[in-house]
Amino acid sequence: MHLGPSHSRLAASCIASSLLVVLHITLFFLNFALAAELEDAPPISLLDDVDSDLDASQGPVSDLGSPLDQMYEPEFAAFDRSILGRSQVRDTNALKNNEAFQLNVRQGDTELFVFKLSQLSERELEVGSLELRDEDHVWADQDEAAEEEEEEDNDDLSVQGLDTDSGDLDPASAEQKLGKRQQGARRVFISANTCLQPQAFNATKTTQPPPQLTLYVSTSTDNVEPGPGADSNSQVSMVFQEGAIMYNFTTTTDVYVGVHAPNVTEIFDRPYNMKIAVSTYGYYYSYNVDDDADLIWVDSDSQGALLITHNLTDSNDEKEQQQIMNTPPYVLFAQDKSDPSINGVKYSFCGLEQYAQIATTKDGKYSNMVQTGMTKRGQGNFPKQQFFFSGLKPSTSYLGILAKTNVTDTGSPNLAGGGGHVFKATNFQTKSGKLFSRDPGSSQVGTKVQELIQPDHGNCNIVLNLTFCDQVAYSVPSNPNFGNASVLAKFYDDYAAEAYGYFKKALAQVACEAPVTQRYSLTRNCSDCEAAYKDWLCSVTIPRCEDFSNNASYLHPRAMSQPFPDGEMLDNATMSLYAENYGDGKALGKAFMQSRSSRIDEFIKPGPYKEVLPCDYLCYRLVQSCPSSMGFDCPLPGQKGFNSSYYINNETNGEVVCNYPGSAHIFSGSSRDAVSVGLTIVVLVLVSLLLAC
């Protein structure tokens, strides 16, 4: 039947009315019925931090509701927790990749942590996979556990914890992405530092530091609270060493960590304070006390010490060197070896910041007791970092502990190494600061039984950063009445520069630019002569000073006829003793009674001191490098004048037996150059044997 326009409008109106009635019934009556059915049921709470393993088809957790005060947990006799979801881990601190977590640990307590490996971003996992190294530990039955957990997780996945860039993924894609992450094994690096230790109630009676913290690690969901009371078969435990712990392993699951503090409240008060970090890139905190120390003791006086690192690069690239020179990488801590305050935290970066007597930095701020900067002085003229400590005690042995932090270009520490690396300690000691001393009944240097203490620097003082003699950085003969270290350094440097000027005028008479066949040497030129003369001149005109009371056999007494800065003179017994050992039995020669340079006695007036003589090879190299017409000559061992002028460079372990540019207390175990020389000798011997065959 054909409908007219009026009939069509009537039919459309009726259909629309019918649909409205159906919609009304759907929206109201069905909801009333549902409300009636749940009227007596407790409210359902969906907590954001519950590890509930919700099915991905339900959508993101944030779409299901807001957190409430109580959590509803249905109980069905026919189902156990393995089907309903894992229980919530309470009082557990969540660790983020490459971010330090600091907290107090009360004595007797165990602090719990969890690292959600399954929730790392794709970028973190990709970068972490590039950083894997040889395993130190692989969890037992890890493959079976990984397969079981993978099957469980594939059946019941949660999209909670995905990165922000996965927000647009549909549930199926999210499930596939998370499942992919959980399949691969990852290397995990756990590290921690003890920053503060409990303090003894009676420090005079308690000489030992408090016991160390203990780290517990588990990857089993059956042991999410590792600690001293948990199943030892499902966890590993390690005791901190000197306030630090490092542990790495490979796993496919989330990591559960516990840190336990021993209960020693009868002896010690206050809690421990610690920092802990987990990383998939490398250790956040680290230490190395097995390798050679990267720090060299250059010299010291009675109140200060100069230390320097090895070469920070061996590259000749100027841009690379300049970049290193602009960014000093290290900090340094110093501690009186007799002071026990750092015992228990010697490997902890934050512990050293808190307890070390002298620190380059404390809580990230630089100390005014340590001056640090970059220099190219020393071996190879490559970049190094130097440290000068002041405010030290005389006649004291110290530990110098080098440390390094790693930060991003923006200054953030949130990356591997960001917490700091602590190196092996270097031993050094200050000079006595005593002008002279004498033990009762002995014939050692001195005039009185009691020790005579010079209130300032004695008569040896460190100078550094000289303009002309730029390789000089050590103690020189001094006098507190002459001026400070800067004035002293300028006096010596100007003296050497003046003498070098006379040498340059003499060298100008030599045909340095003549053709090779017409020069004074086929192997050396005037540049070699200039360098050799400068090295010799600076070592001779700027003596390296040691205490007069130092009885090392390689030292030479100087200025014995002069008074000390306080006016005291050496007594007759001391003069007679030296005359018997070094003179004709009656008197000492000028080499003992005066300084090498009369200008030192005339202007500085240091009084008696002992000199580290220049190395003999400096003189020989000068003769070999310069024209014979300049008249340079060197005494040989056994000849007159040699013993008072030079010393043979037979270096012993850590002692500077003769002075040379860049000289320092390089111990044989830490001398990289010594290793290189040794390898060179071995290669030469092997080559000789091969040629002989």
Short mmCIF file of N, CA, C and O in Angstrom, two decimals, residues 34-120:
data_model
loop_
_atom_site.label_atom_id
_atom_site.label_comp_id
_atom_site.label_asym_id
_atom_site.label_seq_id
_atom_site.Cartn_x
_atom_site.Cartn_y
_atom_site.Cartn_z
N LEU A 34 19.46 -3.66 39.52
CA LEU A 34 20.85 -3.93 39.88
C LEU A 34 21.18 -3.37 41.26
O LEU A 34 21.84 -4.01 42.06
N ALA A 35 20.67 -2.19 41.56
CA ALA A 35 20.91 -1.60 42.87
C ALA A 35 20.30 -2.44 43.96
O ALA A 35 20.86 -2.60 45.04
N ALA A 36 19.16 -2.99 43.70
CA ALA A 36 18.51 -3.84 44.70
C ALA A 36 19.32 -5.09 44.95
O ALA A 36 19.42 -5.58 46.07
N GLU A 37 19.92 -5.65 43.88
CA GLU A 37 20.69 -6.88 44.04
C GLU A 37 21.96 -6.67 44.87
O GLU A 37 22.38 -7.55 45.60
N LEU A 38 22.59 -5.48 44.78
CA LEU A 38 23.85 -5.22 45.48
C LEU A 38 23.67 -4.40 46.74
O LEU A 38 24.63 -3.91 47.31
N GLU A 39 22.44 -4.24 47.18
CA GLU A 39 22.19 -3.33 48.30
C GLU A 39 22.94 -3.73 49.56
O GLU A 39 23.45 -2.90 50.29
N ASP A 40 23.07 -5.04 49.82
CA ASP A 40 23.70 -5.50 51.06
C ASP A 40 25.17 -5.85 50.88
O ASP A 40 25.81 -6.32 51.81
N ALA A 41 25.71 -5.68 49.65
CA ALA A 41 27.10 -6.06 49.40
C ALA A 41 28.04 -4.96 49.86
O ALA A 41 27.71 -3.79 49.79
N PRO A 42 29.21 -5.32 50.36
CA PRO A 42 30.18 -4.28 50.75
C PRO A 42 30.69 -3.54 49.53
O PRO A 42 30.67 -4.07 48.43
N PRO A 43 31.16 -2.31 49.71
CA PRO A 43 31.65 -1.54 48.56
C PRO A 43 32.92 -2.15 48.01
O PRO A 43 33.75 -2.69 48.73
N ILE A 44 33.12 -2.05 46.68
CA ILE A 44 34.30 -2.57 46.00
C ILE A 44 35.33 -1.45 45.89
O ILE A 44 35.03 -0.38 45.39
N SER A 45 36.53 -1.69 46.38
CA SER A 45 37.60 -0.70 46.31
C SER A 45 38.66 -1.16 45.32
O SER A 45 39.12 -2.28 45.39
N LEU A 46 39.02 -0.30 44.41
CA LEU A 46 40.07 -0.61 43.44
C LEU A 46 41.26 0.29 43.76
O LEU A 46 41.24 1.48 43.48
N LEU A 47 42.30 -0.27 44.39
CA LEU A 47 43.46 0.52 44.79
C LEU A 47 44.46 0.59 43.65
O LEU A 47 44.78 -0.42 43.04
N ASP A 48 45.01 1.78 43.42
CA ASP A 48 45.96 1.96 42.34
C ASP A 48 47.24 1.16 42.56
O ASP A 48 47.88 0.73 41.62
N ASP A 49 47.65 0.96 43.85
CA ASP A 49 48.93 0.33 44.09
C ASP A 49 48.81 -1.15 44.42
O ASP A 49 49.74 -1.75 44.93
N VAL A 50 47.66 -1.76 44.14
CA VAL A 50 47.49 -3.19 44.40
C VAL A 50 47.98 -3.97 43.19
O VAL A 50 47.61 -3.70 42.07
N ASP A 51 48.84 -4.93 43.42
CA ASP A 51 49.33 -5.79 42.35
C ASP A 51 48.30 -6.87 42.11
O ASP A 51 48.42 -8.00 42.53
N SER A 52 47.24 -6.50 41.41
CA SER A 52 46.07 -7.38 41.34
C SER A 52 46.03 -8.25 40.10
O SER A 52 45.16 -9.09 39.98
N ASP A 53 46.94 -8.04 39.12
CA ASP A 53 46.95 -8.86 37.92
C ASP A 53 45.58 -8.88 37.24
O ASP A 53 45.04 -9.94 36.91
N LEU A 54 45.00 -7.72 37.03
CA LEU A 54 43.72 -7.65 36.35
C LEU A 54 43.85 -8.07 34.90
O LEU A 54 44.86 -7.87 34.26
N ASP A 55 42.78 -8.62 34.37
CA ASP A 55 42.78 -9.03 32.97
C ASP A 55 42.84 -7.81 32.08
O ASP A 55 42.20 -6.81 32.32
N ALA A 56 43.60 -7.90 31.02
CA ALA A 56 43.78 -6.75 30.14
C ALA A 56 42.49 -6.35 29.46
O ALA A 56 42.31 -5.20 29.07
N SER A 57 41.55 -7.24 29.32
CA SER A 57 40.30 -6.91 28.64
C SER A 57 39.44 -5.96 29.43
O SER A 57 38.51 -5.36 28.91
N GLN A 58 39.74 -5.77 30.73
CA GLN A 58 38.95 -4.86 31.55
C GLN A 58 39.32 -3.41 31.29
O GLN A 58 38.64 -2.52 31.76
N GLY A 59 40.41 -3.18 30.58
CA GLY A 59 40.84 -1.82 30.32
C GLY A 59 41.79 -1.36 31.39
O GLY A 59 42.08 -2.06 32.35
N PRO A 60 42.33 -0.17 31.22
CA PRO A 60 43.27 0.37 32.22
C PRO A 60 42.65 0.44 33.60
O PRO A 60 41.47 0.69 33.75
N VAL A 61 43.51 0.25 34.60
CA VAL A 61 43.03 0.28 35.98
C VAL A 61 42.43 1.63 36.32
O VAL A 61 41.47 1.73 37.05
N SER A 62 42.99 2.67 35.77
CA SER A 62 42.52 4.02 36.10
C SER A 62 41.10 4.24 35.63
O SER A 62 40.42 5.14 36.10
N ASP A 63 40.57 3.40 34.71
CA ASP A 63 39.20 3.56 34.23
C ASP A 63 38.19 2.87 35.13
O ASP A 63 36.99 2.97 34.91
N LEU A 64 38.65 2.12 36.12
CA LEU A 64 37.74 1.30 36.91
C LEU A 64 37.24 2.00 38.16
O LEU A 64 36.36 1.50 38.81
N GLY A 65 37.83 3.10 38.54
CA GLY A 65 37.35 3.79 39.72
C GLY A 65 38.47 4.46 40.48
O GLY A 65 39.62 4.39 40.10
N SER A 66 38.14 5.11 41.59
CA SER A 66 39.11 5.82 42.41
C SER A 66 39.44 5.01 43.64
O SER A 66 38.65 4.20 44.12
N PRO A 67 40.61 5.20 44.23
CA PRO A 67 40.99 4.47 45.44
C PRO A 67 40.09 4.86 46.61
O PRO A 67 39.77 6.01 46.80
N LEU A 68 39.71 3.85 47.41
CA LEU A 68 38.94 4.08 48.62
C LEU A 68 39.76 3.63 49.82
O LEU A 68 40.86 3.12 49.69
N ASP A 69 39.19 3.82 51.00
CA ASP A 69 39.97 3.55 52.21
C ASP A 69 40.16 2.07 52.48
O ASP A 69 41.16 1.66 53.04
N GLN A 70 39.19 1.25 52.14
CA GLN A 70 39.28 -0.17 52.43
C GLN A 70 39.29 -0.95 51.13
O GLN A 70 38.80 -0.50 50.11
N MET A 71 39.83 -2.15 51.19
CA MET A 71 39.94 -2.97 50.00
C MET A 71 39.02 -4.18 50.15
O MET A 71 39.07 -4.89 51.15
N TYR A 72 38.18 -4.40 49.15
CA TYR A 72 37.30 -5.56 49.13
C TYR A 72 38.06 -6.73 48.54
O TYR A 72 38.71 -6.62 47.51
N GLU A 73 37.97 -7.86 49.21
CA GLU A 73 38.63 -9.06 48.73
C GLU A 73 37.65 -10.22 48.86
O GLU A 73 37.38 -10.70 49.97
N PRO A 74 37.07 -10.69 47.76
CA PRO A 74 36.10 -11.79 47.82
C PRO A 74 36.76 -13.07 48.28
O PRO A 74 37.92 -13.32 47.98
N GLU A 75 36.03 -13.85 49.03
CA GLU A 75 36.54 -15.12 49.50
C GLU A 75 35.63 -16.24 49.02
O GLU A 75 34.42 -16.24 49.26
N PHE A 76 36.22 -17.16 48.28
CA PHE A 76 35.48 -18.32 47.79
C PHE A 76 36.25 -19.56 48.19
O PHE A 76 37.45 -19.66 47.95
N ALA A 77 35.56 -20.49 48.81
CA ALA A 77 36.22 -21.68 49.32
C ALA A 77 36.84 -22.51 48.20
O ALA A 77 37.83 -23.20 48.41
N ALA A 78 36.28 -22.42 47.01
CA ALA A 78 36.74 -23.27 45.92
C ALA A 78 37.95 -22.70 45.20
O ALA A 78 38.50 -23.36 44.32
N PHE A 79 38.35 -21.47 45.55
CA PHE A 79 39.45 -20.84 44.82
C PHE A 79 40.51 -20.37 45.80
O PHE A 79 40.20 -19.84 46.86
N ASP A 80 41.76 -20.53 45.45
CA ASP A 80 42.83 -20.02 46.30
C ASP A 80 43.38 -18.73 45.68
O ASP A 80 42.96 -18.28 44.64
N ARG A 81 44.39 -18.13 46.36
CA ARG A 81 44.89 -16.82 45.98
C ARG A 81 45.59 -16.85 44.63
O ARG A 81 45.66 -15.84 43.93
N SER A 82 46.11 -18.00 44.20
CA SER A 82 46.81 -18.04 42.93
C SER A 82 45.90 -17.70 41.77
O SER A 82 46.36 -17.25 40.73
N ILE A 83 44.60 -17.90 41.93
CA ILE A 83 43.65 -17.56 40.87
C ILE A 83 43.16 -16.14 41.05
O ILE A 83 43.01 -15.38 40.09
N LEU A 84 42.93 -15.73 42.30
CA LEU A 84 42.39 -14.39 42.55
C LEU A 84 43.43 -13.30 42.33
O LEU A 84 43.07 -12.16 42.07
N GLY A 85 44.71 -13.63 42.44
CA GLY A 85 45.76 -12.61 42.27
C GLY A 85 46.67 -12.61 43.48
O GLY A 85 46.30 -13.02 44.56
N ARG A 86 47.88 -12.13 43.29
CA ARG A 86 48.86 -12.11 44.37
C ARG A 86 48.47 -11.11 45.44
O ARG A 86 47.86 -10.09 45.18
N SER A 87 48.92 -11.37 46.66
CA SER A 87 48.62 -10.47 47.76
C SER A 87 49.44 -9.19 47.63
O SER A 87 50.53 -9.19 47.06
N GLN A 88 48.93 -8.14 48.17
CA GLN A 88 49.63 -6.87 48.14
C GLN A 88 50.84 -6.90 49.06
O GLN A 88 50.80 -7.40 50.17
N VAL A 89 51.99 -6.36 48.55
CA VAL A 89 53.19 -6.25 49.37
C VAL A 89 53.13 -4.93 50.11
O VAL A 89 53.19 -3.86 49.52
N ARG A 90 52.98 -4.99 51.41
CA ARG A 90 52.80 -3.78 52.20
C ARG A 90 54.14 -3.33 52.77
O ARG A 90 55.05 -4.11 52.99
N ASP A 91 54.25 -2.02 53.03
CA ASP A 91 55.45 -1.44 53.62
C ASP A 91 56.69 -1.77 52.80
O ASP A 91 57.76 -2.02 53.33
N THR A 92 56.53 -1.80 51.50
CA THR A 92 57.64 -2.07 50.60
C THR A 92 57.92 -0.82 49.77
O THR A 92 57.02 -0.23 49.19
N ASN A 93 59.18 -0.44 49.70
CA ASN A 93 59.57 0.76 48.96
C ASN A 93 59.86 0.39 47.52
O ASN A 93 60.64 -0.53 47.25
N ALA A 94 59.25 1.09 46.59
CA ALA A 94 59.45 0.84 45.17
C ALA A 94 60.72 1.52 44.70
O ALA A 94 60.93 2.71 44.93
N LEU A 95 61.59 0.76 44.04
CA LEU A 95 62.83 1.29 43.50
C LEU A 95 62.68 1.53 42.01
O LEU A 95 62.13 0.70 41.29
N LYS A 96 63.18 2.68 41.56
CA LYS A 96 63.15 3.02 40.15
C LYS A 96 64.54 2.86 39.56
O LYS A 96 65.55 2.98 40.25
N ASN A 97 64.59 2.63 38.26
CA ASN A 97 65.85 2.40 37.58
C ASN A 97 66.76 3.63 37.68
O ASN A 97 66.37 4.74 37.29
N ASN A 98 67.96 3.43 38.23
CA ASN A 98 68.97 4.50 38.33
C ASN A 98 68.53 5.68 39.18
O ASN A 98 68.94 6.82 38.92
N GLU A 99 67.75 5.43 40.20
CA GLU A 99 67.37 6.49 41.13
C GLU A 99 67.64 6.02 42.56
O GLU A 99 67.19 4.96 42.96
N ALA A 100 68.39 6.82 43.29
CA ALA A 100 68.74 6.46 44.66
C ALA A 100 67.54 6.63 45.59
O ALA A 100 66.75 7.55 45.43
N PHE A 101 67.44 5.75 46.55
CA PHE A 101 66.39 5.79 47.58
C PHE A 101 67.09 5.86 48.93
O PHE A 101 67.87 4.97 49.27
N GLN A 102 66.86 6.92 49.69
CA GLN A 102 67.53 7.10 50.98
C GLN A 102 66.52 6.99 52.12
O GLN A 102 65.41 7.52 52.03
N LEU A 103 66.93 6.32 53.18
CA LEU A 103 66.05 6.16 54.33
C LEU A 103 66.85 5.71 55.54
O LEU A 103 67.99 5.26 55.42
N ASN A 104 66.23 5.82 56.71
CA ASN A 104 66.81 5.30 57.95
C ASN A 104 66.41 3.84 58.12
O ASN A 104 65.30 3.43 57.75
N VAL A 105 67.31 3.06 58.69
CA VAL A 105 67.02 1.67 59.04
C VAL A 105 67.27 1.53 60.54
O VAL A 105 68.42 1.62 61.00
N ARG A 106 66.20 1.34 61.29
CA ARG A 106 66.35 1.21 62.73
C ARG A 106 67.04 -0.10 63.09
O ARG A 106 66.88 -1.10 62.39
N GLN A 107 67.75 -0.08 64.18
CA GLN A 107 68.45 -1.28 64.62
C GLN A 107 67.46 -2.41 64.86
O GLN A 107 66.44 -2.24 65.52
N GLY A 108 67.77 -3.57 64.30
CA GLY A 108 66.91 -4.74 64.43
C GLY A 108 65.83 -4.83 63.39
O GLY A 108 65.15 -5.86 63.30
N ASP A 109 65.64 -3.80 62.55
CA ASP A 109 64.59 -3.79 61.54
C ASP A 109 65.13 -4.21 60.18
O ASP A 109 66.34 -4.17 59.92
N THR A 110 64.20 -4.59 59.30
CA THR A 110 64.52 -4.90 57.92
C THR A 110 63.66 -4.04 57.02
O THR A 110 62.42 -4.09 57.10
N GLU A 111 64.28 -3.23 56.20
CA GLU A 111 63.56 -2.41 55.22
C GLU A 111 63.42 -3.19 53.93
O GLU A 111 64.38 -3.81 53.46
N LEU A 112 62.22 -3.14 53.35
CA LEU A 112 61.91 -3.92 52.16
C LEU A 112 61.80 -3.03 50.93
O LEU A 112 61.32 -1.89 51.01
N PHE A 113 62.21 -3.57 49.78
CA PHE A 113 62.17 -2.85 48.52
C PHE A 113 61.74 -3.81 47.42
O PHE A 113 61.92 -5.03 47.53
N VAL A 114 61.18 -3.25 46.35
CA VAL A 114 60.83 -4.06 45.19
C VAL A 114 61.23 -3.28 43.95
O VAL A 114 61.06 -2.07 43.86
N PHE A 115 61.80 -4.01 43.00
CA PHE A 115 62.16 -3.43 41.70
C PHE A 115 61.36 -4.16 40.64
O PHE A 115 61.56 -5.34 40.40
N LYS A 116 60.42 -3.44 40.01
CA LYS A 116 59.51 -4.03 39.04
C LYS A 116 60.20 -4.12 37.68
O LYS A 116 60.11 -3.23 36.85
N LEU A 117 60.87 -5.22 37.47
CA LEU A 117 61.54 -5.42 36.18
C LEU A 117 60.53 -5.48 35.04
O LEU A 117 60.80 -5.04 33.93
N SER A 118 59.34 -6.00 35.34
CA SER A 118 58.31 -6.16 34.30
C SER A 118 57.74 -4.84 33.85
O SER A 118 57.04 -4.78 32.83
N GLN A 119 58.00 -3.77 34.59
CA GLN A 119 57.40 -2.49 34.24
C GLN A 119 58.41 -1.50 33.65
O GLN A 119 58.11 -0.33 33.50
N LEU A 120 59.61 -1.98 33.32
CA LEU A 120 60.58 -1.09 32.69
C LEU A 120 60.11 -0.73 31.28
O LEU A 120 59.47 -1.52 30.60
#
